[in-house]
Amino acid sequence: MSSSVQRKRVRKTPEARRAEIVETAARVALTEGLECVTLRRIAEELAVRPGLISHYFPSADDLVGEAFSVAATGELDALLPADRPHGTPTQYLARYFTLSAGEAYDDISRLWINARHLSRYRPVLRERVAEQELANDDRLEQLIREGVERGEFRTDDPRVAAIQMLVVLDGLGAHANTDRSNRPAAVTRMPLTTAERELGLPYGALTDVPAPAEAADVSDPAEAADVSAPAEPADLTAPKPADVPASSADPT
C-alpha cells in the first residue's frame, strides 16, 4: 500500500472563482492596460480553459468593465476611506492629496487615462467610468461637508469645491506617462492650493498635517482593491450549476 496520500482537489465556490477572475483581470488592467484583459488572457493567467471565464463573463467587455470598477474602487477606498473615525476632515484631506501625488498611484492614473479613451467605443466601460467618477465626487463632497459641519472648512457649495479639486488632480494625473522631473513646485502643489482656496484655508494649511491615527497602509492601490465580494450587475450573475454547460464546468 502506498504511503503517499493523494490530496483531494477542492472545487472553488462560484463566488470565490468569480472573485479570483476579477482580481486577476484588475491586476492585468493596472499593469498592462485594459486592452490586455481578454477571456483567453485571463484564462492563461489562471491556467484554466477560456470557457470557464466566459461562464462568469460571457463578454470580454463585461470583464473589462468589472476589472476597471474593482481597481478604481480600491483606489478610492485607499485614498479616502468611507469610514474615517481616526482623524479630522483636515487630516484625511491632507492624506488624500499626499497619497494622490505618490508614484505608487501612477498605474491607477494610467488606468483612468486608458479607461476614458476606450470608453468611447465600449458602452459597458463607459457606464462604469461614469459610475466611478460619480463615486469619487460623492466621497470627496462628503468629506468636505463633514469639514464644514465641524467648522474646519468654509464653502457655500461642497459639491463644486470637490469637483474643482478632482479636475486639478485629473489634469496632473494625465501626465502619468511623461517625465515630470522638471515640473514647477507651484504646479505640483496645485491640488493643495485649489483646496485651500476653495475651503477658506490659509496657504500651507494642508502641508505637513499629521496623518490620521491607525491609517491603513495603502502604498499599493492594486492591493487595496477588495475583490472578495465584488458588485455584481444582474446580467452578470453566475448561472446555477444545473445551467452550466458541461464544456464550461469549473475543472477545479
Coordinates of C-alpha atoms in Angstrom, one line a residue:
M1 CA 0.0 0.0 0.0
S2 CA 1.4 3.3 -1.0
S3 CA 2.5 5.5 1.9
S4 CA 1.6 8.7 0.0
V5 CA -1.8 10.2 0.4
Q6 CA -3.5 11.7 -2.6
R7 CA -4.6 15.2 -2.0
K8 CA -8.3 15.9 -2.5
R9 CA -8.9 18.6 -5.0
V10 CA -11.2 21.3 -3.6
R11 CA -13.6 22.9 -6.0
K12 CA -13.9 26.6 -5.5
T13 CA -17.2 28.2 -4.9
P14 CA -18.7 30.3 -7.7
E15 CA -18.2 33.4 -5.6
A16 CA -14.5 32.6 -4.9
R17 CA -13.9 31.7 -8.6
R18 CA -15.5 34.9 -9.8
A19 CA -13.5 37.0 -7.4
E20 CA -10.3 35.3 -8.5
I21 CA -11.1 36.1 -12.1
V22 CA -11.9 39.7 -11.4
E23 CA -8.8 40.2 -9.2
T24 CA -6.6 38.8 -11.9
A25 CA -8.2 41.0 -14.6
A26 CA -7.8 44.1 -12.4
R27 CA -4.1 43.3 -11.9
V28 CA -3.6 42.9 -15.7
A29 CA -5.5 46.1 -16.3
L30 CA -3.3 48.0 -13.8
T31 CA 0.0 46.7 -15.1
E32 CA -0.6 46.3 -18.8
G33 CA -3.8 48.1 -19.8
L34 CA -7.4 47.2 -20.3
E35 CA -6.8 46.1 -23.9
C36 CA -4.9 43.1 -22.4
V37 CA -8.0 42.0 -20.5
T38 CA -9.4 39.3 -22.7
L39 CA -11.1 36.0 -21.8
R40 CA -8.1 34.0 -23.2
R41 CA -5.5 36.0 -21.4
I42 CA -7.2 35.7 -18.0
A43 CA -7.7 32.0 -18.6
E44 CA -4.0 31.7 -19.3
E45 CA -3.1 33.6 -16.1
L46 CA -5.3 31.2 -14.1
A47 CA -4.4 28.1 -16.0
V48 CA -8.0 27.3 -16.9
R49 CA -10.0 26.9 -20.1
P50 CA -11.4 30.1 -21.7
G51 CA -14.8 28.5 -21.4
L52 CA -14.6 28.9 -17.6
I53 CA -14.0 32.6 -17.9
S54 CA -16.9 33.0 -20.3
H55 CA -19.2 31.1 -17.9
Y56 CA -18.8 34.1 -15.5
F57 CA -18.3 36.8 -18.1
P58 CA -20.0 36.0 -21.4
S59 CA -18.4 39.1 -23.0
A60 CA -14.9 40.4 -22.6
D61 CA -16.4 43.9 -22.3
D62 CA -18.2 42.7 -19.1
L63 CA -14.9 41.6 -17.7
V64 CA -13.1 44.8 -18.7
G65 CA -15.8 46.9 -17.0
E66 CA -15.7 44.8 -13.8
A67 CA -11.9 44.9 -13.7
F68 CA -11.9 48.7 -14.0
S69 CA -14.6 49.1 -11.4
V70 CA -12.7 46.9 -8.9
A71 CA -9.4 48.7 -9.4
A72 CA -11.0 52.2 -9.3
T73 CA -13.0 51.3 -6.2
G74 CA -9.8 50.0 -4.5
E75 CA -8.1 53.3 -5.3
L76 CA -10.9 55.4 -3.9
D77 CA -11.1 53.4 -0.7
A78 CA -7.3 53.6 -0.2
L79 CA -7.2 57.3 -0.9
L80 CA -10.3 58.3 1.0
P81 CA -11.9 55.7 3.2
A82 CA -15.7 55.9 3.5
D83 CA -15.3 55.4 7.3
R84 CA -13.0 57.9 8.9
P85 CA -13.0 57.5 12.7
H86 CA -9.4 58.1 13.4
G87 CA -8.8 61.8 12.4
T88 CA -10.3 65.1 11.4
P89 CA -11.5 66.1 7.9
T90 CA -8.4 68.2 7.5
Q91 CA -6.2 65.3 8.3
Y92 CA -8.0 63.0 5.8
L93 CA -8.0 65.6 3.1
A94 CA -4.2 66.2 3.5
R95 CA -3.6 62.5 3.4
Y96 CA -5.8 62.2 0.3
F97 CA -3.6 64.7 -1.6
T98 CA -0.3 63.2 -0.3
L99 CA -1.3 59.7 -1.5
S100 CA -2.6 61.0 -4.8
A101 CA 0.8 62.6 -5.5
G102 CA 2.8 59.4 -4.8
E103 CA 4.4 57.4 -7.6
A104 CA 2.6 54.3 -6.4
Y105 CA -0.6 55.8 -8.0
D106 CA 0.9 56.2 -11.4
D107 CA -0.6 52.9 -12.5
I108 CA -4.1 53.8 -11.4
S109 CA -3.7 57.2 -13.2
R110 CA -2.7 55.4 -16.4
L111 CA -5.7 53.1 -15.9
W112 CA -8.1 56.1 -15.8
I113 CA -6.5 57.5 -19.0
N114 CA -6.9 54.1 -20.6
A115 CA -10.5 53.7 -19.5
R116 CA -11.6 57.1 -20.6
H117 CA -10.1 56.5 -24.0
L118 CA -11.6 53.1 -24.5
S119 CA -15.0 54.1 -23.1
R120 CA -15.6 56.0 -26.4
Y121 CA -16.0 52.6 -28.1
R122 CA -17.2 50.3 -25.2
P123 CA -20.6 51.2 -23.7
V124 CA -20.2 48.9 -20.7
L125 CA -16.9 50.5 -19.8
R126 CA -18.3 54.0 -20.4
E127 CA -21.1 53.3 -17.9
R128 CA -18.5 52.0 -15.3
V129 CA -16.3 55.1 -15.8
A130 CA -19.3 57.3 -15.2
E131 CA -20.2 55.4 -12.0
Q132 CA -16.7 55.7 -10.7
E133 CA -16.4 59.4 -11.4
L134 CA -19.7 59.9 -9.5
A135 CA -18.4 57.8 -6.6
N136 CA -15.3 60.0 -6.4
D137 CA -17.4 63.2 -6.5
D138 CA -19.7 61.9 -3.7
R139 CA -16.9 60.7 -1.4
L140 CA -14.9 63.9 -1.6
E141 CA -18.0 66.0 -1.2
Q142 CA -19.0 64.0 1.9
L143 CA -15.6 64.7 3.4
I144 CA -15.9 68.5 2.7
R145 CA -19.4 68.6 4.2
E146 CA -18.1 67.0 7.4
G147 CA -15.3 69.6 7.5
V148 CA -17.9 72.4 7.1
E149 CA -20.1 71.0 9.8
R150 CA -17.1 70.8 12.2
G151 CA -16.0 74.4 11.3
E152 CA -12.8 73.3 9.6
F153 CA -13.8 74.3 6.1
R154 CA -15.8 77.2 4.6
T155 CA -17.6 76.8 1.3
D156 CA -21.0 77.6 0.0
D157 CA -21.0 74.6 -2.3
P158 CA -19.1 71.4 -1.2
R159 CA -20.0 69.7 -4.5
V160 CA -18.5 72.3 -6.7
A161 CA -15.4 72.5 -4.4
A162 CA -15.0 68.7 -4.7
I163 CA -15.2 68.7 -8.5
Q164 CA -12.7 71.6 -8.8
M165 CA -10.2 69.6 -6.8
L166 CA -10.8 66.4 -8.8
V167 CA -10.4 68.3 -12.1
V168 CA -7.0 69.5 -11.0
L169 CA -6.0 66.0 -9.8
D170 CA -7.2 64.5 -13.1
G171 CA -5.2 67.1 -15.1
L172 CA -2.0 66.3 -13.3
G173 CA -2.7 62.6 -13.5
A174 CA -2.9 62.9 -17.3
H175 CA 0.8 63.3 -17.2
A176 CA 1.5 59.9 -15.7
N177 CA 3.2 58.7 -18.9
T178 CA 5.5 61.7 -19.2
D179 CA 8.6 63.0 -17.4
R180 CA 7.7 65.2 -14.6
S181 CA 11.1 65.9 -13.2
N182 CA 11.1 69.5 -14.3
R183 CA 7.6 70.3 -13.1
P184 CA 7.5 73.6 -11.2
A185 CA 6.7 73.2 -7.5
A186 CA 3.7 75.5 -7.9
V187 CA 2.2 73.2 -10.4
T188 CA 2.8 70.1 -8.3
R189 CA 1.1 71.9 -5.5
M190 CA -2.0 73.0 -7.5
P191 CA -4.4 70.4 -5.8
L192 CA -3.5 71.7 -2.4
T193 CA -3.6 75.3 -3.4
T194 CA -7.0 74.8 -5.0
A195 CA -8.4 73.0 -1.9
E196 CA -7.1 75.7 0.4
R197 CA -8.6 78.5 -1.6
E198 CA -11.9 76.8 -2.1
L199 CA -12.3 75.7 1.6
G200 CA -11.2 79.0 3.1
L201 CA -8.0 77.7 4.5
P202 CA -4.7 79.7 4.7
Y203 CA -1.9 78.8 2.4
G204 CA 0.0 75.8 3.7
A205 CA -2.8 74.5 5.9
L206 CA -2.8 71.1 4.2
T207 CA 1.0 70.8 4.2
D208 CA 2.8 68.6 6.9
V209 CA -0.5 67.7 8.5
P210 CA -0.2 64.6 10.8
A211 CA -1.8 61.5 9.3
P212 CA -5.0 60.1 10.9
A213 CA -4.2 57.6 13.7
E214 CA -4.3 54.0 12.7
A215 CA -4.4 54.9 9.0
A216 CA -4.2 51.8 6.8
D217 CA -1.0 51.2 4.7
V218 CA -2.2 51.9 1.2
S219 CA 1.1 52.2 -0.6
D220 CA -0.2 50.0 -3.4
P221 CA -3.7 50.8 -4.6
A222 CA -3.9 47.5 -6.5
E223 CA -3.6 45.6 -3.2
A224 CA -6.2 47.8 -1.7
A225 CA -8.9 46.7 -4.1
D226 CA -11.4 44.4 -2.3
V227 CA -12.4 41.7 -4.8
S228 CA -13.7 39.2 -2.2
A229 CA -17.2 40.3 -2.8
P230 CA -17.4 42.4 -6.0
A231 CA -20.6 44.2 -7.0
E232 CA -22.4 42.0 -9.5
P233 CA -24.7 43.5 -12.1
A234 CA -27.8 41.5 -12.6
D235 CA -26.9 40.4 -16.1
L236 CA -23.5 39.0 -14.9
T237 CA -24.8 36.7 -12.1
A238 CA -23.3 33.3 -12.4
P239 CA -25.7 30.6 -13.8
K240 CA -26.9 28.0 -11.4
P241 CA -24.9 24.7 -11.5
A242 CA -27.7 23.0 -13.4
D243 CA -27.4 25.6 -16.1
V244 CA -23.7 25.3 -16.7
P245 CA -22.8 23.5 -19.9
A246 CA -20.5 20.5 -19.4
S247 CA -17.8 22.2 -21.5
S248 CA -17.8 25.2 -19.2
A249 CA -17.8 23.4 -15.9
D250 CA -15.1 24.6 -13.4
P251 CA -12.3 22.0 -13.7
T252 CA -11.1 22.7 -10.2

